Amino acid sequence: LSVLAMLVTIKIIRRPSVGMGIILGATLGIGWWYFSLILLLVPSMLILIIAYGIRSRARQWPTTRALIVSGVVFIGIVLPILVQEHYWKVVAEESSRFFSLRELVSFPILTWLRTLSSTLQWVIAYATPFVFLLVLSGCIVLFRNFGVRVMLVCILVPILLSVIFVSTLSARNLVVVMPFYLLLAAFGMQKKNILTTLLGSGALGMMVVASTVLIVSPPLFYQLLRYMPAAQKDFYQYVGGWTSGYGVDRAAAYLTEIAKTNNIIVLTRFDSGNPEDGIRVLVQNSRVRITYLSELKTILPQWDKAGRRKGMYFVSRGSALMGLEPYFTPLVKFTKPVGDEYVGVYKFRLD
């Protein structure tokens, strides 16, 4: 959707129309429902439109009209969620990730430099160094090309805005610019010579190797990232963090084995991700009732003396027991391949 939005923007620059404005607004609106970071492209679009689209007076009003139409369409699409009270609660929580005005006016240069360094490492490590060299080649050799300049604006503006205003940036924030990054690498291969041939072959070979390692052994891929500490730290969540899926399948198998002889109740915290969603998908057993820990007050009155013999269990994110440690007996911990995190299975008791 980010690439589509930019293609429509180029159409508006060259031949503005109400139809293109509608498509642009719809693309941004639909994209915002899935991933709100698509709005980081809006400043890039405005820069390109100002630089290339309204040079002549004849285009100024048609371009402005297209932008007004796109804005109206965008608001119409996102309005249903904007009127939801819960949405604004999420916005309030997410606002903590941004620098305050006081922090911005103090010019946190060191923080900005660290974030830029991390961003560079994420780009080089995840898209491979050869692709990075192709990008540099495309910028140097074809800088005067309109397409190259468009790609640069779509990459640099969102990254700079994120670095300046967001205090806790993650590699996932780069997903909106990565299509343009790869397109810029393709520009780097347009001029055929020995260098671009070698870089293209190296990029293809390295992507095949990296993808194979990632599929076969994610922990090994994690170890290979040690030369890019920011990338390795980011990738840790997938092999060592509580969000990783490691241990969830073993916890599900363990509970399924218990359920062979008794009906059981399995509690998880009220959250999404692992192990909560994983347990619900993997434990497909009529003897197992899976519910949230927040439903405990509803369950306990129904859990009579006969029912207690059936057993109630809790699947945890590591040591996060929601303050109910005195009521849980630890049974087993399924560790992650990296780090100290684990998926725990505990038995609930009332004695």
CSV table of C-alpha atoms in Angstrom, one decimal:
chain,number,residue,atom,x,y,z
A,1,LEU,CA,0.0,0.0,0.0
A,2,SER,CA,2.9,2.4,0.7
A,3,VAL,CA,4.2,1.8,-2.9
A,4,LEU,CA,0.7,2.2,-4.3
A,5,ALA,CA,0.3,5.5,-2.4
A,6,MET,CA,3.5,6.8,-3.8
A,7,LEU,CA,2.6,5.7,-7.4
A,8,VAL,CA,-0.7,7.6,-7.1
A,9,THR,CA,1.3,10.7,-5.7
A,10,ILE,CA,3.5,10.6,-8.8
A,11,LYS,CA,0.3,10.4,-11.0
A,12,ILE,CA,-1.0,13.5,-9.2
A,13,ILE,CA,2.3,15.3,-9.8
A,14,ARG,CA,2.1,14.6,-13.5
A,15,ARG,CA,-1.6,14.8,-14.2
A,16,PRO,CA,-3.7,15.8,-11.1
A,17,SER,CA,-7.3,14.7,-11.0
A,18,VAL,CA,-10.1,14.1,-8.5
A,19,GLY,CA,-10.0,10.4,-9.3
A,20,MET,CA,-6.4,10.1,-8.3
A,21,GLY,CA,-7.2,12.1,-5.1
A,22,ILE,CA,-9.9,9.6,-4.2
A,23,ILE,CA,-7.5,6.6,-4.8
A,24,LEU,CA,-4.8,8.3,-2.7
A,25,GLY,CA,-7.1,9.0,0.2
A,26,ALA,CA,-8.5,5.4,0.0
A,27,THR,CA,-5.0,3.9,-0.1
A,28,LEU,CA,-3.8,5.9,2.9
A,29,GLY,CA,-7.1,5.2,4.8
A,30,ILE,CA,-7.0,1.5,4.3
A,31,GLY,CA,-3.3,1.4,5.0
A,32,TRP,CA,-3.8,3.3,8.2
A,33,TRP,CA,-6.3,0.7,9.4
A,34,TYR,CA,-3.6,-2.0,9.0
A,35,PHE,CA,-0.5,-0.1,9.9
A,36,SER,CA,-0.7,3.6,11.0
A,37,LEU,CA,2.9,4.2,10.2
A,38,ILE,CA,1.9,4.6,6.5
A,39,LEU,CA,1.2,8.2,7.5
A,40,LEU,CA,4.9,8.7,7.7
A,41,LEU,CA,4.8,8.9,3.9
A,42,VAL,CA,2.6,12.0,3.9
A,43,PRO,CA,5.4,14.5,4.5
A,44,SER,CA,7.4,12.8,1.7
A,45,MET,CA,4.3,13.1,-0.6
A,46,LEU,CA,3.9,16.8,0.2
A,47,ILE,CA,7.6,17.5,-0.4
A,48,LEU,CA,7.4,15.8,-3.8
A,49,ILE,CA,4.2,17.6,-4.8
A,50,ILE,CA,5.6,21.0,-3.7
A,51,ALA,CA,8.9,20.3,-5.5
A,52,TYR,CA,7.6,18.9,-8.7
A,53,GLY,CA,3.8,19.2,-8.9
A,54,ILE,CA,2.9,22.8,-8.5
A,55,ARG,CA,5.6,24.5,-10.5
A,56,SER,CA,3.1,25.9,-13.0
A,57,ARG,CA,0.1,27.9,-12.1
A,58,ALA,CA,-2.1,25.7,-14.3
A,59,ARG,CA,-1.4,22.7,-12.1
A,60,GLN,CA,-1.8,24.4,-8.7
A,61,TRP,CA,-5.6,24.3,-8.4
A,62,PRO,CA,-6.0,20.8,-9.8
A,63,THR,CA,-3.3,19.5,-7.5
A,64,THR,CA,-4.8,21.3,-4.5
A,65,ARG,CA,-8.2,19.9,-5.3
A,66,ALA,CA,-6.9,16.4,-5.6
A,67,LEU,CA,-5.2,16.7,-2.2
A,68,ILE,CA,-8.4,18.1,-0.6
A,69,VAL,CA,-10.4,15.2,-2.0
A,70,SER,CA,-7.8,12.7,-0.8
A,71,GLY,CA,-8.0,14.3,2.7
A,72,VAL,CA,-11.8,14.0,2.8
A,73,VAL,CA,-11.8,10.4,1.6
A,74,PHE,CA,-9.1,9.5,4.2
A,75,ILE,CA,-11.0,11.1,7.1
A,76,GLY,CA,-14.2,9.3,6.0
A,77,ILE,CA,-12.4,5.9,6.1
A,78,VAL,CA,-10.7,6.4,9.4
A,79,LEU,CA,-13.6,8.1,11.2
A,80,PRO,CA,-15.2,4.9,12.5
A,81,ILE,CA,-12.2,4.2,14.7
A,82,LEU,CA,-11.5,7.8,15.6
A,83,VAL,CA,-14.9,8.0,17.5
A,84,GLN,CA,-14.0,5.0,19.6
A,85,GLU,CA,-13.0,5.9,23.1
A,86,HIS,CA,-10.6,3.0,23.4
A,87,TYR,CA,-8.6,4.2,20.4
A,88,TRP,CA,-7.7,7.4,22.2
A,89,LYS,CA,-6.6,5.4,25.2
A,90,VAL,CA,-4.2,3.5,23.0
A,91,VAL,CA,-3.0,6.8,21.5
A,92,ALA,CA,-2.3,8.1,25.0
A,93,GLU,CA,-0.3,5.0,25.9
A,94,GLU,CA,1.7,5.2,22.7
A,95,SER,CA,2.4,8.9,23.1
A,96,SER,CA,5.0,7.9,25.8
A,97,ARG,CA,7.2,6.6,23.0
A,98,PHE,CA,7.6,10.2,21.7
A,99,PHE,CA,10.0,12.9,22.9
A,100,SER,CA,8.3,15.6,25.0
A,101,LEU,CA,8.6,19.2,23.9
A,102,ARG,CA,11.1,19.8,26.7
A,103,GLU,CA,13.2,16.9,25.5
A,104,LEU,CA,13.1,18.1,21.9
A,105,VAL,CA,14.2,21.6,22.7
A,106,SER,CA,17.1,20.2,24.7
A,107,PHE,CA,18.4,18.6,21.4
A,108,PRO,CA,19.1,15.0,22.5
A,109,ILE,CA,21.8,14.7,19.9
A,110,LEU,CA,23.5,11.6,21.4
A,111,THR,CA,20.1,9.8,21.4
A,112,TRP,CA,19.5,10.8,17.8
A,113,LEU,CA,22.9,9.5,16.8
A,114,ARG,CA,22.4,6.2,18.6
A,115,THR,CA,19.0,5.8,16.9
A,116,LEU,CA,20.5,6.6,13.5
A,117,SER,CA,23.3,4.0,14.2
A,118,SER,CA,20.7,1.4,15.1
A,119,THR,CA,18.6,2.2,12.0
A,120,LEU,CA,21.7,1.8,9.8
A,121,GLN,CA,22.5,-1.6,11.4
A,122,TRP,CA,18.9,-2.8,11.0
A,123,VAL,CA,18.9,-1.9,7.3
A,124,ILE,CA,22.3,-3.5,6.6
A,125,ALA,CA,21.7,-6.6,8.6
A,126,TYR,CA,18.2,-7.5,7.6
A,127,ALA,CA,18.4,-6.5,3.9
A,128,THR,CA,22.0,-7.8,3.7
A,129,PRO,CA,25.2,-5.6,3.1
A,130,PHE,CA,25.2,-6.3,-0.7
A,131,VAL,CA,21.7,-4.7,-1.1
A,132,PHE,CA,23.1,-1.7,0.9
A,133,LEU,CA,26.0,-1.3,-1.5
A,134,LEU,CA,23.5,-1.5,-4.5
A,135,VAL,CA,21.5,1.3,-2.9
A,136,LEU,CA,24.7,3.4,-2.6
A,137,SER,CA,25.5,2.6,-6.2
A,138,GLY,CA,22.1,3.7,-7.4
A,139,CYS,CA,22.3,6.9,-5.4
A,140,ILE,CA,25.7,7.8,-6.8
A,141,VAL,CA,25.3,6.8,-10.4
A,142,LEU,CA,21.7,7.8,-11.0
A,143,PHE,CA,21.2,10.7,-8.5
A,144,ARG,CA,19.7,13.0,-11.2
A,145,ASN,CA,17.1,10.3,-12.1
A,146,PHE,CA,13.6,11.4,-11.0
A,147,GLY,CA,12.8,7.9,-9.7
A,148,VAL,CA,15.9,7.7,-7.6
A,149,ARG,CA,15.1,11.1,-6.0
A,150,VAL,CA,11.6,9.9,-5.2
A,151,MET,CA,12.9,6.8,-3.5
A,152,LEU,CA,15.4,8.8,-1.5
A,153,VAL,CA,12.7,11.2,-0.3
A,154,CYS,CA,10.4,8.2,0.7
A,155,ILE,CA,13.3,6.6,2.6
A,156,LEU,CA,15.0,9.6,4.3
A,157,VAL,CA,12.1,11.7,5.4
A,158,PRO,CA,10.2,9.0,7.3
A,159,ILE,CA,13.5,7.8,9.0
A,160,LEU,CA,14.5,11.4,10.0
A,161,LEU,CA,11.1,12.2,11.4
A,162,SER,CA,11.1,8.9,13.4
A,163,VAL,CA,14.6,9.5,14.7
A,164,ILE,CA,13.8,13.1,15.7
A,165,PHE,CA,10.4,12.6,17.4
A,166,VAL,CA,10.3,8.9,18.5
A,167,SER,CA,12.4,8.1,21.6
A,168,THR,CA,12.1,4.3,21.3
A,169,LEU,CA,12.4,3.3,17.7
A,170,SER,CA,12.3,-0.4,16.7
A,171,ALA,CA,13.2,-2.2,13.4
A,172,ARG,CA,9.5,-2.7,12.7
A,173,ASN,CA,9.1,1.1,12.2
A,174,LEU,CA,11.2,0.7,9.0
A,175,VAL,CA,8.7,-1.6,7.3
A,176,VAL,CA,7.0,1.4,5.6
A,177,VAL,CA,10.3,2.5,3.9
A,178,MET,CA,11.7,-0.9,3.0
A,179,PRO,CA,9.9,-1.3,-0.3
A,180,PHE,CA,11.5,2.0,-1.5
A,181,TYR,CA,14.8,0.8,-0.2
A,182,LEU,CA,14.7,-2.3,-2.3
A,183,LEU,CA,13.4,-0.3,-5.4
A,184,LEU,CA,16.4,1.9,-4.9
A,185,ALA,CA,18.7,-1.1,-4.9
A,186,ALA,CA,17.1,-2.1,-8.2
A,187,PHE,CA,18.1,1.3,-9.6
A,188,GLY,CA,21.6,0.4,-8.6
A,189,MET,CA,21.5,-2.5,-11.0
A,190,GLN,CA,20.3,-0.6,-14.0
A,191,LYS,CA,23.8,0.4,-15.2
A,192,LYS,CA,25.3,-2.9,-16.2
A,193,ASN,CA,29.0,-3.3,-15.4
A,194,ILE,CA,31.3,-5.7,-13.5
A,195,LEU,CA,30.6,-4.0,-10.1
A,196,THR,CA,26.8,-4.1,-10.3
A,197,THR,CA,26.9,-7.6,-11.6
A,198,LEU,CA,29.1,-8.7,-8.6
A,199,LEU,CA,26.9,-6.8,-6.1
A,200,GLY,CA,23.7,-8.2,-7.6
A,201,SER,CA,25.1,-11.7,-7.5
A,202,GLY,CA,26.3,-11.3,-4.0
A,203,ALA,CA,23.0,-9.8,-2.8
A,204,LEU,CA,21.1,-12.8,-4.3
A,205,GLY,CA,23.5,-15.3,-2.8
A,206,MET,CA,23.5,-13.7,0.6
A,207,MET,CA,19.7,-13.4,0.7
A,208,VAL,CA,19.4,-17.1,-0.1
A,209,VAL,CA,21.9,-18.1,2.6
A,210,ALA,CA,20.4,-15.8,5.2
A,211,SER,CA,16.9,-16.9,4.4
A,212,THR,CA,17.9,-20.6,4.7
A,213,VAL,CA,19.6,-20.1,8.0
A,214,LEU,CA,16.6,-18.1,9.3
A,215,ILE,CA,14.3,-20.9,8.3
A,216,VAL,CA,16.4,-23.8,9.5
A,217,SER,CA,17.9,-22.3,12.7
A,218,PRO,CA,16.8,-18.9,13.9
A,219,PRO,CA,19.1,-19.1,17.0
A,220,LEU,CA,22.1,-19.5,14.6
A,221,PHE,CA,20.9,-16.4,12.7
A,222,TYR,CA,20.8,-14.6,16.0
A,223,GLN,CA,24.4,-15.5,16.7
A,224,LEU,CA,25.5,-14.4,13.2
A,225,LEU,CA,24.1,-10.9,14.0
A,226,ARG,CA,26.7,-10.4,16.8
A,227,TYR,CA,28.6,-8.0,14.5
A,228,MET,CA,25.5,-5.8,14.3
A,229,PRO,CA,24.6,-5.4,18.0
A,230,ALA,CA,21.5,-3.3,17.4
A,231,ALA,CA,20.1,-5.8,14.9
A,232,GLN,CA,21.0,-8.7,17.3
A,233,LYS,CA,19.2,-7.0,20.2
A,234,ASP,CA,16.2,-6.4,18.0
A,235,PHE,CA,16.1,-10.0,16.8
A,236,TYR,CA,16.4,-11.3,20.3
A,237,GLN,CA,12.6,-11.0,20.8
A,238,TYR,CA,12.1,-13.7,18.2
A,239,VAL,CA,14.3,-16.3,19.8
A,240,GLY,CA,14.7,-15.3,23.5
A,241,GLY,CA,11.9,-12.9,24.3
A,242,TRP,CA,8.6,-13.9,25.8
A,243,THR,CA,7.0,-13.0,22.4
A,244,SER,CA,8.8,-15.8,20.7
A,245,GLY,CA,7.0,-19.1,20.0
A,246,TYR,CA,9.6,-21.3,21.5
A,247,GLY,CA,8.2,-23.5,24.3
A,248,VAL,CA,4.6,-22.9,23.5
A,249,ASP,CA,4.2,-26.2,21.5
A,250,ARG,CA,5.8,-28.1,24.4
A,251,ALA,CA,3.5,-26.5,26.9
A,252,ALA,CA,0.5,-27.3,24.8
A,253,ALA,CA,1.6,-31.0,24.5
A,254,TYR,CA,2.1,-31.1,28.2
A,255,LEU,CA,-1.4,-29.9,29.0
A,256,THR,CA,-2.9,-32.1,26.3
A,257,GLU,CA,-1.2,-35.1,28.0
A,258,ILE,CA,-2.7,-34.1,31.4
A,259,ALA,CA,-6.2,-33.8,29.8
A,260,LYS,CA,-6.1,-37.4,28.7
A,261,THR,CA,-7.3,-38.5,32.1
A,262,ASN,CA,-9.2,-35.4,33.4
A,263,ASN,CA,-11.1,-32.3,32.2
A,264,ILE,CA,-8.9,-29.3,33.0
A,265,ILE,CA,-9.1,-25.6,33.0
A,266,VAL,CA,-6.2,-23.6,31.5
A,267,LEU,CA,-5.8,-19.9,32.4
A,268,THR,CA,-3.7,-17.4,30.6
A,269,ARG,CA,-3.2,-13.7,31.1
A,270,PHE,CA,-5.6,-11.3,29.3
A,271,ASP,CA,-3.3,-10.6,26.4
A,272,SER,CA,-2.5,-11.5,22.8
A,273,GLY,CA,0.5,-13.1,21.3
A,274,ASN,CA,2.6,-15.9,22.9
A,275,PRO,CA,1.9,-18.0,24.8
A,276,GLU,CA,-1.8,-16.9,25.0
A,277,ASP,CA,-2.8,-17.2,21.4
A,278,GLY,CA,-0.5,-20.1,20.8
A,279,ILE,CA,-2.1,-22.2,23.5
A,280,ARG,CA,-5.5,-21.6,22.1
A,281,VAL,CA,-4.5,-22.7,18.6
A,282,LEU,CA,-2.4,-25.7,19.7
A,283,VAL,CA,-4.6,-27.2,22.4
A,284,GLN,CA,-7.6,-28.5,20.5
A,285,ASN,CA,-9.1,-30.8,23.1
A,286,SER,CA,-12.7,-31.1,24.3
A,287,ARG,CA,-11.4,-31.9,27.8
A,288,VAL,CA,-9.6,-28.5,28.0
A,289,ARG,CA,-11.3,-25.3,28.8
A,290,ILE,CA,-9.1,-22.3,28.1
A,291,THR,CA,-10.0,-18.9,29.5
A,292,TYR,CA,-8.4,-15.7,30.8
A,293,LEU,CA,-7.1,-15.2,34.3
A,294,SER,CA,-9.4,-12.2,34.5
A,295,GLU,CA,-12.3,-14.6,34.5
A,296,LEU,CA,-11.1,-16.3,37.8
A,297,LYS,CA,-13.7,-14.7,39.9
A,298,THR,CA,-16.4,-16.1,37.7
A,299,ILE,CA,-14.8,-19.6,37.6
A,300,LEU,CA,-14.1,-20.0,41.3
A,301,PRO,CA,-17.8,-20.2,42.5
A,302,GLN,CA,-18.4,-22.9,40.0
A,303,TRP,CA,-15.4,-24.8,41.0
A,304,ASP,CA,-16.8,-27.0,43.7
A,305,LYS,CA,-15.0,-29.7,45.6
A,306,ALA,CA,-15.6,-32.3,43.0
A,307,GLY,CA,-14.5,-29.9,40.3
A,308,ARG,CA,-11.2,-29.1,42.0
A,309,ARG,CA,-10.0,-32.6,41.4
A,310,LYS,CA,-10.1,-31.9,37.7
A,311,GLY,CA,-7.3,-29.3,38.0
A,312,MET,CA,-6.8,-25.7,37.0
A,313,TYR,CA,-3.5,-24.6,35.4
A,314,PHE,CA,-1.9,-21.4,34.4
A,315,VAL,CA,0.4,-20.8,31.4
A,316,SER,CA,2.8,-17.9,32.1
A,317,ARG,CA,5.1,-15.5,30.3
A,318,GLY,CA,8.2,-16.4,32.2
A,319,SER,CA,8.0,-15.3,35.8
A,320,ALA,CA,5.0,-13.0,35.3
A,321,LEU,CA,2.5,-14.6,37.6
A,322,MET,CA,0.2,-11.5,38.0
A,323,GLY,CA,0.8,-11.3,41.7
A,324,LEU,CA,-0.7,-14.7,42.4
A,325,GLU,CA,2.5,-16.5,43.2
A,326,PRO,CA,1.0,-18.0,46.5
A,327,TYR,CA,-1.7,-19.7,44.6
A,328,PHE,CA,0.5,-21.4,42.0
A,329,THR,CA,2.6,-24.6,42.2
A,330,PRO,CA,5.3,-24.6,39.5
A,331,LEU,CA,5.2,-27.8,37.4
A,332,VAL,CA,7.5,-27.3,34.4
A,333,LYS,CA,9.4,-24.5,32.6
A,334,PHE,CA,10.0,-24.7,28.8
A,335,THR,CA,13.0,-22.5,28.2
A,336,LYS,CA,13.8,-20.4,25.1
A,337,PRO,CA,17.0,-21.3,23.1
A,338,VAL,CA,18.5,-17.9,24.0
A,339,GLY,CA,18.3,-16.0,27.2
A,340,ASP,CA,16.5,-16.7,30.5
A,341,GLU,CA,12.9,-16.4,29.4
A,342,TYR,CA,10.5,-19.4,29.4
A,343,VAL,CA,6.9,-20.6,29.1
A,344,GLY,CA,5.8,-21.8,32.5
A,345,VAL,CA,3.0,-24.2,33.5
A,346,TYR,CA,1.7,-23.8,37.0
A,347,LYS,CA,-1.1,-25.6,38.9
A,348,PHE,CA,-3.6,-23.5,40.7
A,349,ARG,CA,-4.3,-24.4,44.4
A,350,LEU,CA,-6.6,-22.9,47.1
A,351,ASP,CA,-5.0,-24.4,50.3
